[in-house]
XYZ file of C-alpha atoms in Angstrom:
354
model
C -11.126 33.074 86.289
C -10.473 36.729 85.335
C -12.942 38.003 85.254
C -14.089 36.300 87.998
C -11.158 37.978 90.118
C -11.971 41.426 88.076
C -15.757 40.822 89.519
C -14.755 40.428 93.275
C -11.950 42.536 92.917
C -14.551 45.583 92.395
C -17.381 44.713 94.260
C -14.819 44.766 97.613
C -12.080 47.700 97.304
C -9.600 45.791 100.781
C -7.437 48.946 100.895
C -10.795 50.800 101.925
C -12.470 48.607 103.985
C -9.126 48.512 105.872
C -9.676 51.277 106.202
C -13.063 51.837 107.746
C -11.616 48.758 110.489
C -9.335 50.411 111.154
C -11.522 54.072 111.635
C -13.779 51.053 113.910
C -16.880 50.513 111.675
C -19.038 48.078 112.730
C -20.517 47.253 109.958
C -17.081 47.260 108.339
C -15.818 44.706 110.915
C -17.975 42.712 110.273
C -18.087 42.969 106.349
C -14.830 42.126 106.917
C -15.581 38.969 108.898
C -17.436 37.820 106.236
C -15.014 38.282 104.301
C -12.503 36.511 106.240
C -15.268 33.447 106.437
C -15.770 32.758 103.095
C -14.875 29.378 101.194
C -14.383 31.082 97.412
C -10.676 31.761 96.363
C -10.835 34.526 95.419
C -12.540 36.347 98.180
C -9.968 34.789 99.889
C -7.199 36.215 98.284
C -9.214 39.043 98.567
C -9.469 38.412 103.144
C -5.160 38.131 102.861
C -4.572 41.437 101.201
C -7.028 42.301 103.480
C -5.463 41.636 106.852
C -2.055 42.375 106.128
C -3.585 45.915 105.284
C -5.402 46.105 108.482
C -2.128 44.861 110.555
C -0.375 47.415 108.601
C -2.504 50.508 109.742
C -3.664 49.057 113.667
C 0.626 49.012 113.737
C 1.183 52.373 112.570
C -2.134 53.950 114.591
C -0.041 52.156 118.013
C 3.951 53.349 117.434
C 2.439 56.417 116.662
C 0.199 57.191 119.902
C 3.072 55.675 121.524
C 6.639 54.387 119.765
C 7.418 51.323 120.901
C 4.095 50.163 122.034
C 3.378 47.541 118.687
C 5.254 44.961 120.792
C 3.998 46.155 123.902
C 0.177 43.330 125.525
C -1.626 46.997 123.703
C -5.255 44.486 123.150
C -6.698 41.613 125.563
C -7.690 37.832 124.297
C -9.567 35.555 126.826
C -11.137 32.961 125.604
C -14.319 31.826 127.784
C -15.719 27.746 127.702
C -17.082 25.215 129.321
C -19.539 22.668 129.445
C -23.224 22.760 127.588
C -25.879 24.530 131.467
C -22.538 26.457 132.871
C -23.618 29.792 131.609
C -20.943 31.349 129.313
C -23.593 33.331 127.306
C -24.777 34.530 130.393
C -21.964 35.131 131.762
C -20.211 36.861 128.904
C -23.026 39.021 128.993
C -22.127 40.282 132.098
C -19.117 40.517 132.026
C -18.729 42.651 128.668
C -21.472 45.142 131.097
C -18.972 45.388 133.511
C -16.203 45.347 131.488
C -18.077 48.492 128.980
C -18.326 50.019 132.666
C -15.489 50.451 133.363
C -14.967 52.441 129.517
C -13.247 48.722 128.283
C -14.718 48.268 124.191
C -15.753 45.201 123.628
C -15.774 42.304 121.135
C -17.606 39.383 121.769
C -16.509 36.673 119.298
C -18.935 33.045 119.988
C -18.544 29.868 118.029
C -22.511 27.880 117.104
C -21.562 23.612 116.269
C -22.986 23.696 112.835
C -25.159 20.383 111.433
C -22.696 17.363 110.520
C -26.008 16.592 108.172
C -27.253 20.341 106.906
C -24.239 22.691 108.024
C -25.783 24.712 108.782
C -25.580 26.901 112.280
C -28.492 28.337 114.724
C -26.355 31.059 115.123
C -27.787 31.940 119.653
C -25.547 32.983 121.059
C -26.166 36.581 120.383
C -29.432 36.059 121.481
C -28.996 35.601 124.617
C -26.326 38.489 125.190
C -29.660 41.311 124.660
C -28.187 43.754 125.669
C -24.222 43.633 124.803
C -26.080 43.438 120.728
C -26.887 47.420 121.725
C -24.349 48.215 123.944
C -21.628 50.608 121.795
C -18.672 50.287 123.524
C -19.073 45.675 122.768
C -18.862 44.412 119.213
C -20.903 40.643 119.593
C -20.549 38.310 115.870
C -21.796 35.263 116.249
C -19.629 32.248 113.581
C -19.583 28.595 112.841
C -17.860 26.154 113.514
C -18.235 24.185 109.983
C -16.694 20.788 111.108
C -13.319 22.547 112.715
C -12.917 21.054 116.177
C -11.360 22.995 119.870
C -14.002 24.880 120.151
C -13.303 27.228 117.626
C -14.355 28.452 114.007
C -11.345 28.255 110.741
C -11.371 32.133 111.379
C -11.546 33.069 114.692
C -8.026 33.754 115.014
C -8.446 36.813 111.485
C -12.211 37.589 113.069
C -9.591 38.602 116.484
C -7.120 40.648 114.499
C -9.208 42.668 112.430
C -11.875 43.129 115.997
C -8.875 44.947 117.519
C -7.543 46.579 114.596
C -10.547 48.618 115.070
C -10.263 48.942 118.358
C -12.377 46.923 120.828
C -9.301 46.602 123.739
C -10.662 43.250 124.636
C -11.815 40.327 122.827
C -13.962 37.598 124.696
C -14.266 34.235 122.484
C -16.580 32.202 123.915
C -15.900 27.885 122.819
C -18.668 25.737 121.626
C -18.934 24.314 124.640
C -18.261 20.395 124.194
C -16.624 20.463 127.325
C -13.141 18.350 126.784
C -11.551 19.751 123.564
C -11.749 23.205 123.392
C -7.727 23.488 124.053
C -7.689 24.998 120.184
C -8.985 28.242 121.355
C -5.831 27.961 123.992
C -3.367 28.622 120.703
C -5.447 32.126 119.746
C -5.596 33.802 123.574
C -4.148 34.841 126.811
C -5.739 33.758 129.147
C -8.378 30.605 128.883
C -11.376 31.165 131.526
C -13.067 28.177 132.570
C -16.640 28.062 133.497
C -18.297 25.296 135.948
C -22.079 24.624 136.479
C -22.383 23.742 140.263
C -22.116 20.158 141.332
C -19.803 19.517 137.568
C -18.704 15.968 138.900
C -16.518 15.035 141.606
C -12.566 15.278 141.911
C -12.032 12.472 139.850
C -13.779 13.755 137.880
C -11.957 16.926 136.930
C -8.766 15.578 136.448
C -10.236 13.443 133.858
C -11.621 17.138 131.641
C -8.500 17.637 129.259
C -10.043 20.927 129.345
C -8.758 21.887 133.188
C -5.822 20.947 132.504
C -6.063 23.889 130.798
C -7.597 26.407 131.798
C -5.993 29.463 133.382
C -9.323 30.345 135.517
C -11.691 29.114 136.851
C -15.487 29.982 137.865
C -18.733 28.096 139.635
C -21.353 29.300 138.454
C -25.074 29.458 139.282
C -23.089 30.975 142.756
C -26.272 32.222 143.604
C -30.391 30.898 145.955
C -30.731 27.107 145.987
C -27.922 26.306 144.753
C -25.083 28.652 145.964
C -24.018 26.495 148.407
C -24.377 23.602 145.480
C -21.280 25.947 144.116
C -19.636 26.780 146.906
C -18.342 22.382 147.536
C -18.609 22.066 144.150
C -15.719 25.147 144.322
C -13.732 23.182 146.692
C -13.515 20.277 145.178
C -11.815 21.306 142.868
C -10.009 23.411 143.951
C -8.517 19.602 145.768
C -8.444 19.131 142.189
C -6.963 21.471 140.914
C -3.770 20.483 143.540
C -2.816 17.588 141.418
C -2.694 18.135 137.830
C 0.048 20.032 136.235
C 0.410 23.310 134.526
C -0.405 23.707 131.361
C 2.888 25.457 128.927
C 5.607 27.455 131.023
C 2.738 29.433 133.678
C 5.922 30.194 135.794
C 4.467 29.915 139.086
C 0.940 30.875 138.808
C -1.696 28.339 140.025
C -5.532 28.634 138.220
C -8.057 29.494 140.568
C -11.621 28.646 141.274
C -13.366 31.513 141.405
C -17.488 31.177 142.481
C -19.819 34.230 140.643
C -23.202 34.361 139.120
C -24.229 36.414 135.931
C -27.929 37.394 137.690
C -26.923 39.370 141.029
C -23.377 39.935 139.247
C -21.592 38.153 142.281
C -18.380 37.467 142.069
C -17.541 38.927 138.015
C -15.491 41.883 139.311
C -13.711 39.480 141.328
C -13.706 37.173 138.232
C -11.688 40.087 136.621
C -9.358 40.841 139.053
C -8.444 37.706 138.834
C -7.738 38.466 135.125
C -6.198 41.638 135.181
C -3.552 40.553 137.995
C -2.623 36.997 135.277
C -1.747 39.711 132.959
C 0.231 41.384 134.994
C 2.372 39.109 136.310
C 2.559 36.975 133.040
C 2.883 39.538 130.713
C 6.189 38.718 129.459
C 4.982 35.282 128.939
C 1.691 36.032 126.920
C 3.950 37.993 124.482
C 6.043 35.241 123.848
C 2.887 33.432 123.262
C 1.301 35.778 121.160
C 4.453 34.921 118.991
C 4.007 31.377 118.763
C 0.810 32.086 117.865
C 1.121 33.359 114.899
C 3.900 30.412 113.801
C 1.901 28.386 114.857
C -1.568 30.476 112.897
C 1.647 30.169 109.691
C 1.434 26.468 110.318
C -2.567 25.553 110.026
C -3.337 27.380 107.767
C -0.476 25.819 104.256
C -1.594 23.360 105.113
C -5.516 23.584 104.452
C -4.241 26.217 101.649
C -2.952 22.479 100.330
C -6.274 20.517 100.742
C -8.195 23.216 99.098
C -5.239 23.583 96.417
C -5.760 19.638 96.120
C -9.187 19.933 95.305
C -9.518 22.714 93.137
C -7.132 20.830 91.008
C -9.572 18.781 88.548
C -6.634 16.214 87.252
C -5.776 15.810 91.097
C -8.732 15.411 91.982
C -9.027 12.853 89.371
C -5.718 10.379 90.139
C -7.446 11.204 93.974
C -11.132 9.621 92.797
C -9.226 6.384 91.794
C -6.617 6.298 94.878
C -9.423 6.419 96.697
C -11.081 3.807 95.365
C -7.743 1.138 96.340
C -7.856 2.381 99.402
C -11.863 2.106 100.099
C -10.366 -1.658 98.331
C -8.196 -2.566 101.516
C -5.064 -2.242 98.376
C -4.183 0.753 98.807
C -2.588 2.340 103.072
C -4.234 5.219 103.863
C -1.106 6.679 104.411
C 0.593 5.428 101.440
C -2.313 6.392 99.198
C -2.197 10.058 100.987
C 1.569 10.295 100.050
C 1.000 9.234 96.652
C -0.906 12.022 96.006
C 0.402 15.172 98.013
C 3.568 13.767 95.219
C 1.873 13.279 92.591
C 1.001 17.800 93.647
C 4.281 18.510 93.859
C 5.499 17.156 91.052
C 2.707 18.404 88.851
C 3.456 22.237 90.761
C 7.012 21.943 89.824
C 6.686 21.322 86.804
C 4.046 24.149 85.868
C 6.608 26.613 87.381
């Protein structure tokens, strides 16, 4: 174990890597994200150390530039979600070009679903952003879900922090795109932009979708050519539907607007971003507080996942869990009681070891 840890540290100098990330080196950012995505126990310890170093160096950099600025909203995080066929990748390509032309540095984190059979993922979103992928002021990184629900990957939050530490002032998170359960992206971003294709259902269907309830802005895509009239009709439907939906969380007097746009003609892209900027100006105090809450949520989420990892790595606990699992299979032990027994046994063993 000690030999593996020494080998891992020899291969990855986290101090040097964190310095290069904060210096804005793209290859260092990619390597850092690969490190935080690793499930190797030694890599995870190195990733924890690196994330802390990047965060500290980034805060120091902000304070040196303007005292007190580390407590302001210096970066912006946008979640882009929607059902398959809404044109998320094409929209982000157009929006990213619009932002880089305005002087922004944009990081795009795309999340692709992993196969439940092979565990593999195509990671094809980047191929649909060929212009943005080679833009010197943009960075595109695809990641697999690896079984995570909620539309994002386990390491997406950490990847956002690394990109911000590297100097990207706008981070765009493109969710998986399954349609109704991608609200976890809301827990790590400032604004939730929902893209919907024309004729995406009637008013009732709009109300039924849980994802509509968390949207800060709704954009109807493909408003060009033969589908432009249909997009306008869909816009009218969702405007009426949103009047019947209670706002998610504390959003003050903000009412989610419904806009039409086209990634092909670029019509409406500037309007979408103007509405996003208006949202930030009106909601900035709330967004700062929301980010504080995001950090706490991430802490407890990490605690739960780390407990599961440690349980699975302990040989004695794996044996105990196997025998308990057999009791659950045979219907002799209730699943919740079995879980409590496994956890209590592990905590007792941990207490004795310390």
